[in-house]
XYZ file of C-alpha atoms in Angstrom:
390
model
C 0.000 0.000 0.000
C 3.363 2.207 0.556
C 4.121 2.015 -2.954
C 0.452 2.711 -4.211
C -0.035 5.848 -2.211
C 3.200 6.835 -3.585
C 2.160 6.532 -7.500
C -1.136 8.145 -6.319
C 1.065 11.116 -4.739
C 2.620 11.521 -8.341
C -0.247 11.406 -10.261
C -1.912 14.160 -7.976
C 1.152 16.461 -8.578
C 1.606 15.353 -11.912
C 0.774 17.984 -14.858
C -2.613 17.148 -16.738
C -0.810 15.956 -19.952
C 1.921 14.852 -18.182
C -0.089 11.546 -16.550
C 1.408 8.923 -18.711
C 4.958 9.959 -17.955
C 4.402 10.228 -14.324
C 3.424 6.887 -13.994
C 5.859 5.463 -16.416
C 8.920 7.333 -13.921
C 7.207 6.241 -10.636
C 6.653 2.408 -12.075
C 10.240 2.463 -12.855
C 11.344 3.673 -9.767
C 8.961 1.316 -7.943
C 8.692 -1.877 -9.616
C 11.399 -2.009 -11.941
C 9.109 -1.433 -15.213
C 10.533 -1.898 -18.245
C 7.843 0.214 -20.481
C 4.569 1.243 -19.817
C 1.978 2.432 -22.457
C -1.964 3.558 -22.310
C -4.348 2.596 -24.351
C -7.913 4.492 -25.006
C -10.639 2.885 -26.533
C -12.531 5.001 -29.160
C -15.854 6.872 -29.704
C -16.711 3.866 -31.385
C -15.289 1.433 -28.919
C -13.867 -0.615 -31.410
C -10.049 0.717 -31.151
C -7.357 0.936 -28.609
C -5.514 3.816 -29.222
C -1.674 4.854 -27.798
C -1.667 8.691 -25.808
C 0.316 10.640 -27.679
C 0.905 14.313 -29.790
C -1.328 14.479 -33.094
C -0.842 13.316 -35.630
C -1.182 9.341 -34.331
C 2.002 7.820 -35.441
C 1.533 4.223 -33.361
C -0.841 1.567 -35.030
C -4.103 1.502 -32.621
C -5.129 -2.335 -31.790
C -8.345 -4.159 -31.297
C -10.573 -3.192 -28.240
C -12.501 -7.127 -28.441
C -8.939 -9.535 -29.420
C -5.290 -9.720 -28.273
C -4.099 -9.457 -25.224
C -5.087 -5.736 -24.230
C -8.773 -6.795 -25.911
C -9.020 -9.175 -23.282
C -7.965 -6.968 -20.512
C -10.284 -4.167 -22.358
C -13.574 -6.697 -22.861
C -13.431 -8.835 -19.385
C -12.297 -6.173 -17.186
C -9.152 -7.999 -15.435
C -5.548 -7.971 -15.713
C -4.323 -9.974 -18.500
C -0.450 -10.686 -18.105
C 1.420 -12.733 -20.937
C 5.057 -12.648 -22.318
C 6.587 -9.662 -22.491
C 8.626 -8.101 -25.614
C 11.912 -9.363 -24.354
C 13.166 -12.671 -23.111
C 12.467 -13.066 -19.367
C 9.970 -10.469 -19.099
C 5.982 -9.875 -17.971
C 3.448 -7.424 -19.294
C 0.949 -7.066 -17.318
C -2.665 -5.390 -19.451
C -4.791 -3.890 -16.636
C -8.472 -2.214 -17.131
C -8.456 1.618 -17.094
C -11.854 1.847 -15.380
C -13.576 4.602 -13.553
C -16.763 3.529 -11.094
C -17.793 1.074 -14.468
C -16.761 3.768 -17.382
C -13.881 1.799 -19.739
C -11.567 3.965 -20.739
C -8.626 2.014 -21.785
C -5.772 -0.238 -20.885
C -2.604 0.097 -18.978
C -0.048 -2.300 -20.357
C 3.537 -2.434 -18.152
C 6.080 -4.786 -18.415
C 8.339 -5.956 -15.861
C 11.463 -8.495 -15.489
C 10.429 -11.980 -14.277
C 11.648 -11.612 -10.713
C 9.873 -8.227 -10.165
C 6.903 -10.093 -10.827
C 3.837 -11.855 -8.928
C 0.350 -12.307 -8.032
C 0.737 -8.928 -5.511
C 2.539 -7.269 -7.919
C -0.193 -7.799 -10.126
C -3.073 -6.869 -7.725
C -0.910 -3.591 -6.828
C -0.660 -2.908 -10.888
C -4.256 -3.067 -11.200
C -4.776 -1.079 -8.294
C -2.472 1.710 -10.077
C -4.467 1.622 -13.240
C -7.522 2.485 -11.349
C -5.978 5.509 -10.086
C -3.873 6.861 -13.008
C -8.389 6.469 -14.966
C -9.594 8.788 -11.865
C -6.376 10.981 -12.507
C -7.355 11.476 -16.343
C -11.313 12.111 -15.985
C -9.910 15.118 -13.587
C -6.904 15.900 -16.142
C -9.507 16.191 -18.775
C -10.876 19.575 -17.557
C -7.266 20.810 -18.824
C -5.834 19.135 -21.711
C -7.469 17.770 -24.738
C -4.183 14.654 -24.862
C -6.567 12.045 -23.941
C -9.696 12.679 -26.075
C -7.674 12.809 -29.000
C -6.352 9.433 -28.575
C -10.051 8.100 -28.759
C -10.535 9.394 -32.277
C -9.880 7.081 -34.413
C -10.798 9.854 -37.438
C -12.284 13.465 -36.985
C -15.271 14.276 -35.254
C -18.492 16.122 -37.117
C -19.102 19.340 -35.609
C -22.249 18.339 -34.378
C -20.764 14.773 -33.023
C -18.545 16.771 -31.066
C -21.362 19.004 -29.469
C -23.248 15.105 -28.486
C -20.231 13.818 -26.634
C -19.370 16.509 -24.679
C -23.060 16.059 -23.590
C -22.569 12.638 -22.299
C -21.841 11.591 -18.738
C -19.815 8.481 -19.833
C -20.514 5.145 -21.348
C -20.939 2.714 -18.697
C -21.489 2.899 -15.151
C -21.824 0.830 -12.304
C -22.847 0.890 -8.480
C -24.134 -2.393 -6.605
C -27.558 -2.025 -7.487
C -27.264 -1.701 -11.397
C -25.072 -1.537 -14.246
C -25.288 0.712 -17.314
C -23.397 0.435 -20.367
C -24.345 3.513 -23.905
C -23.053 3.466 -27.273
C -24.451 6.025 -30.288
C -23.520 5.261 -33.671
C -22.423 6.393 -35.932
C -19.879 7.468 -33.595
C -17.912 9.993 -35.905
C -21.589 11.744 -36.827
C -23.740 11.691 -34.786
C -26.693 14.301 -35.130
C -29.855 14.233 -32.269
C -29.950 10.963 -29.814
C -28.392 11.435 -27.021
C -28.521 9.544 -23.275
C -28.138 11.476 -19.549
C -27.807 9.663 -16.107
C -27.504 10.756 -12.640
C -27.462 8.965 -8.771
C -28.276 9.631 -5.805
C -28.225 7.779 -2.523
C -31.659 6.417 -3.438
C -32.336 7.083 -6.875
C -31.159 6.943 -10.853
C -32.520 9.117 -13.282
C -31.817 8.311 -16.946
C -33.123 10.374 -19.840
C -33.201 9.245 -23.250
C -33.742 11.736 -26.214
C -34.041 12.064 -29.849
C -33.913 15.594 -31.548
C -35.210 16.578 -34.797
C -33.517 17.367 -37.509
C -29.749 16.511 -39.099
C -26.581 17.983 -38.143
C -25.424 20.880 -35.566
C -29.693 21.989 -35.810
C -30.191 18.454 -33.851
C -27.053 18.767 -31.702
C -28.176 22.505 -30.594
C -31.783 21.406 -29.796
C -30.618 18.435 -27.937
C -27.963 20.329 -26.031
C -31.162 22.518 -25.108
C -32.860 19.605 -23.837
C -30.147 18.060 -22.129
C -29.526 21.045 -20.336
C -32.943 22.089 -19.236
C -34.051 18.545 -18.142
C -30.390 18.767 -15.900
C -31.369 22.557 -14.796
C -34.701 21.141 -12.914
C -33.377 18.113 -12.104
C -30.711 19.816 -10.128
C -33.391 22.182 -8.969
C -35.087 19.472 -7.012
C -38.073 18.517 -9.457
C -39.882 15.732 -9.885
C -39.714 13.818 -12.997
C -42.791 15.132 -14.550
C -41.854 18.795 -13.563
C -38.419 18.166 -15.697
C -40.701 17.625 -18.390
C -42.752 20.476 -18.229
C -39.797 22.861 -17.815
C -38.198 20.961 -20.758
C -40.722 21.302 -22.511
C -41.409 24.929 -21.761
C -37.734 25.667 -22.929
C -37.724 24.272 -26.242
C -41.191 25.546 -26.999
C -39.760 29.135 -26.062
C -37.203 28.915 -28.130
C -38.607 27.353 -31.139
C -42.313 27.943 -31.305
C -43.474 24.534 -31.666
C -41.303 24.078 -35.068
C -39.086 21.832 -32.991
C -39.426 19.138 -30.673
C -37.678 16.188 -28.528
C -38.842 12.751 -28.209
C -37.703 12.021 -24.524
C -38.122 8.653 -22.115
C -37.112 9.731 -18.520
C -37.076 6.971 -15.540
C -36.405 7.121 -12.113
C -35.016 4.076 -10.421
C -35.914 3.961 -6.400
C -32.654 1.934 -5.321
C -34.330 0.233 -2.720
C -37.281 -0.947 -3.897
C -36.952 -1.044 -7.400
C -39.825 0.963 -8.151
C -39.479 3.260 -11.773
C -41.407 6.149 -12.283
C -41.680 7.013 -15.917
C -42.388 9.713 -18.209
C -42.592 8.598 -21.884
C -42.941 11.553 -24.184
C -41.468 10.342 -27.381
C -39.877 7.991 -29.497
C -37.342 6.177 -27.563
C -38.502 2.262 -26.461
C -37.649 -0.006 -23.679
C -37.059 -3.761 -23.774
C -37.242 -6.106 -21.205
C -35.135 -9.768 -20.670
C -36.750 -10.842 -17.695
C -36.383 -14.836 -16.591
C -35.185 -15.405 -20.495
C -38.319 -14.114 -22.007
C -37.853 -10.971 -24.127
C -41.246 -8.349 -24.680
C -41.367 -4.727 -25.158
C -42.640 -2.545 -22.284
C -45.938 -0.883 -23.578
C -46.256 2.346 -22.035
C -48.504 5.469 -22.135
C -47.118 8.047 -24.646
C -47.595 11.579 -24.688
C -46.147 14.576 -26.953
C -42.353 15.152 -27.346
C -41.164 18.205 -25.621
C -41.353 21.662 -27.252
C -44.513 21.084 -29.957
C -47.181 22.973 -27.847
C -47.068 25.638 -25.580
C -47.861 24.280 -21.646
C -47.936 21.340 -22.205
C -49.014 18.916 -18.981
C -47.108 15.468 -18.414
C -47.919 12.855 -16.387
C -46.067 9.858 -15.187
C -46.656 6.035 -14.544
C -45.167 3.702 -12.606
C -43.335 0.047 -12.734
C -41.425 -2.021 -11.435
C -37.851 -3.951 -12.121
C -36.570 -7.186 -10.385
C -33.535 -8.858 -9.445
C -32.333 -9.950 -12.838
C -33.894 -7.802 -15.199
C -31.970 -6.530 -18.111
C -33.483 -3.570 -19.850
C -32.640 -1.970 -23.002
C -33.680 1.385 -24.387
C -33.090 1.990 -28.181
C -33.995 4.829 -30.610
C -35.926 4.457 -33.369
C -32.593 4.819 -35.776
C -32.719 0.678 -34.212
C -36.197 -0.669 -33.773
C -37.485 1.165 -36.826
C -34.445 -0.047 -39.326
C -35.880 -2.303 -41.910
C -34.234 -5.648 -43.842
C -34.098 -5.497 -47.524
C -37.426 -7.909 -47.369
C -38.883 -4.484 -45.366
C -39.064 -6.576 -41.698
C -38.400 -3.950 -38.703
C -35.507 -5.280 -36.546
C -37.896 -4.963 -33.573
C -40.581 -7.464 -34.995
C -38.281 -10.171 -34.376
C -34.565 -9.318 -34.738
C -34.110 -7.367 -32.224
C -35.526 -10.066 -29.271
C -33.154 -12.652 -31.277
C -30.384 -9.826 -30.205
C -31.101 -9.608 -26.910
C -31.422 -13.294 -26.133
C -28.085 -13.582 -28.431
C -26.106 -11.172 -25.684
C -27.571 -11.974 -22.763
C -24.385 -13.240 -21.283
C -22.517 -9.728 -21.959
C -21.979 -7.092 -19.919
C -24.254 -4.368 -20.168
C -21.081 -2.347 -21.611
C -20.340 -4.529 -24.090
C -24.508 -5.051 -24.953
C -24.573 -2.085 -27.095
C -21.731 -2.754 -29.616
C -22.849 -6.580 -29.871
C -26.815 -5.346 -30.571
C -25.689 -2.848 -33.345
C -23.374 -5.628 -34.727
C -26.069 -7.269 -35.681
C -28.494 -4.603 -36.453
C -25.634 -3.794 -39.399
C -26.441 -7.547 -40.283
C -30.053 -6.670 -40.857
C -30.043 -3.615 -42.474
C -27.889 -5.397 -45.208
C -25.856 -2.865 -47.257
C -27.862 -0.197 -46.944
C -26.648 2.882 -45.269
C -28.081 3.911 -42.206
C -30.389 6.821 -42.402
C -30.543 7.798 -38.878
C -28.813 7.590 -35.802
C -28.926 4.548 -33.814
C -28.887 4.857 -29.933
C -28.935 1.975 -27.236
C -28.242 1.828 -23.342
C -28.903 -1.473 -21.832
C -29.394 -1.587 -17.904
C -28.468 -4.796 -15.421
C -30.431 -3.896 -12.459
C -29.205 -6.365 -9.381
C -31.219 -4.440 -6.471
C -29.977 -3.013 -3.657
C -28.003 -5.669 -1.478
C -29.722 -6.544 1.588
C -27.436 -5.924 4.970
């Protein structure tokens, strides 16, 4: 634990873009490391990326095979031969409270290496991905290395929206993916806990391009302004609603879904005033959750929303897509969510909920056939696990 708090010392004191060779002089110093390198996994979470100054001069490697893929996809140190004889290199998770954002890879000399070692590595790895979250308020290093190619404006004004990808506490698991990636224009996802409670807000703006970014950055922001206010969830919808409406007469509006989780009981409140849809894997059976819709935010002036309630078990898995996914046809005209889209579900049901969303629009690419998509695809899938008892 000596050495730890040490390496968390440096990073603390460390410059913002500075991280990676911090922890590369302390390693060294500490456990004899050889190298060290970081990997960041891409927008598109396909790619593992090196840190370093544009342009990217270092091949990226797969985020799903070799051995920092396996360290990436399982979420546990993966050590294996290193690069020269009588070596280790340990490939350790860069994970913040369930967000993946990379891979640590260090290699060591035989003899400085073992099972503690290994644990204390992993331990470091955690604390160099808290480090960079903070660093990112100052440096723009690390986001570059997750583009694999250059953002669209309005992609860029989506992601900077986004809390993360994945998150996790005890009584649930989240895991988010948009595609395409590199241009996206209006669906967008927004979580927040509490001791007791998760909201999550789905959304789908009108419109192509930085128009759809800029109304959903309206929505995001006013659904976070009353929901840091203290509002109930039907309240966030009326002063959502209220904002858009005042800013664009009725000429644009936001499909939203908002839930709220109650920890403890498992109760969800919901508000469903769009087109974004919720799936259910409960006890291996897949349906869709029918619920009672109302108008998307911003068409009418005071508008009134109401909310219903329901409730999630031990086990469930949930998954809320846009309608760039359950809407896509085949080239015989069959919507993935007639019957694809359960296949899908069943199909990943032994993922994590991080890795859900890739494997689902995997195969909705499969369906669509060579057509290009014609709208933006977005899917969050949710393990809820209740609240432990004492």
């Amino acid at each position: 634990m000596d050495r730890l708090a040490s390496v968390e010392r440096t990073l603390r004191t460390a410059d913002p873009h500075a991280l990676l060779d911090a922890v590369r002089e302390v390693l060294a110093d500490l456990y004899g490391s050889l190298e060290a390198d970081l990997l960041m996994a891409d927008y598109a979470m396909t790619i593992l990326q090196p840190v370093g100054a544009l342009p990217h001069t270092f091949e990226p490697v797969s985020a799903h095979t070799g051995a920092p893929g396996r360290a990436f996809g399982a979420q546990e140190p993966y050590p294996c031969e290193g690069p020269v004889p009588d070596s280790v290199t340990a490939h350790l998770p860069v994970t913040v409270r369930g967000d993946r954002l990379g891979v640590l890879s260090v290699t060591l000399p035989k003899d400085r290496y073992d099972a503690d070692v290994l644990e204390e590595l992993a331990d470091v790895a955690e604390a160099l991905g808290h480090q960079i979250v903070v660093a990112e308020r100052d440096t723009d290093l690390y986001l570059q290395a997750r583009r694999a190619e250059r953002l669209t404006l309005a992609a860029e004004i989506q992601w900077e929206l986004l809390p993360g990808r994945s998150c996790a506490r005890a009584e649930y698991e989240l895991g988010a993916q948009l595609e395409p990636a590199y241009a996206i224009h209006g669906d967008n996802f927004d979580w927040s806990t509490s001791a007791d409670h998760l909201t999550l807000a789905l959304t789908n703006g009108m419109g192509e391009g930085i128009d759809a970014a800029l109304l959903t950055s309206l929505a995001i922001n006013a659904l976070r302004n009353a929901r840091r206010a203290g509002l109930g969830l039907t309240d966030q919808a009326c002063m959502a609603d209220q904002a858009i409406y005042g800013q664009h007469r009725g000429a644009l509006h936001v499909s939203v879904l908002l839930l709220r989780f109650h920890l403890p009981t498992g109760n969800v409140e919901v508000v469903d005033a769009g087109s974004p849809r919720v799936w259910r894997l409960r006890d291996g059976a897949v349906e869709a959750i029918e619920m009672d819709g109302q108008l998307p935010l911003g068409m009418f002036e005071d508008s009134v929303y109401t909310s219903q309630t329901w409730q999630v078990r031990p086990g469930d898995r949930l998954l809320f897509v846009s309608d760039g996914v359950y809407d896509v046809a085949s080239p015989a005209g069959e919507r993935y969510s007639e019957k694809a889209l359960a296949r899908a579900i069943q199909a990943t049901r032994l993922l994590p909920p991080p890795q859900v969303p890739r494997a689902v629009l995997h195969e909705l690419a499969g369906h669509r056939g060579e057509v290009m998509a014609e709208d933006d695809a977005m899917i969050v899938c949710l393990d809820w696990r209740g609240r432990p008892t004492a």
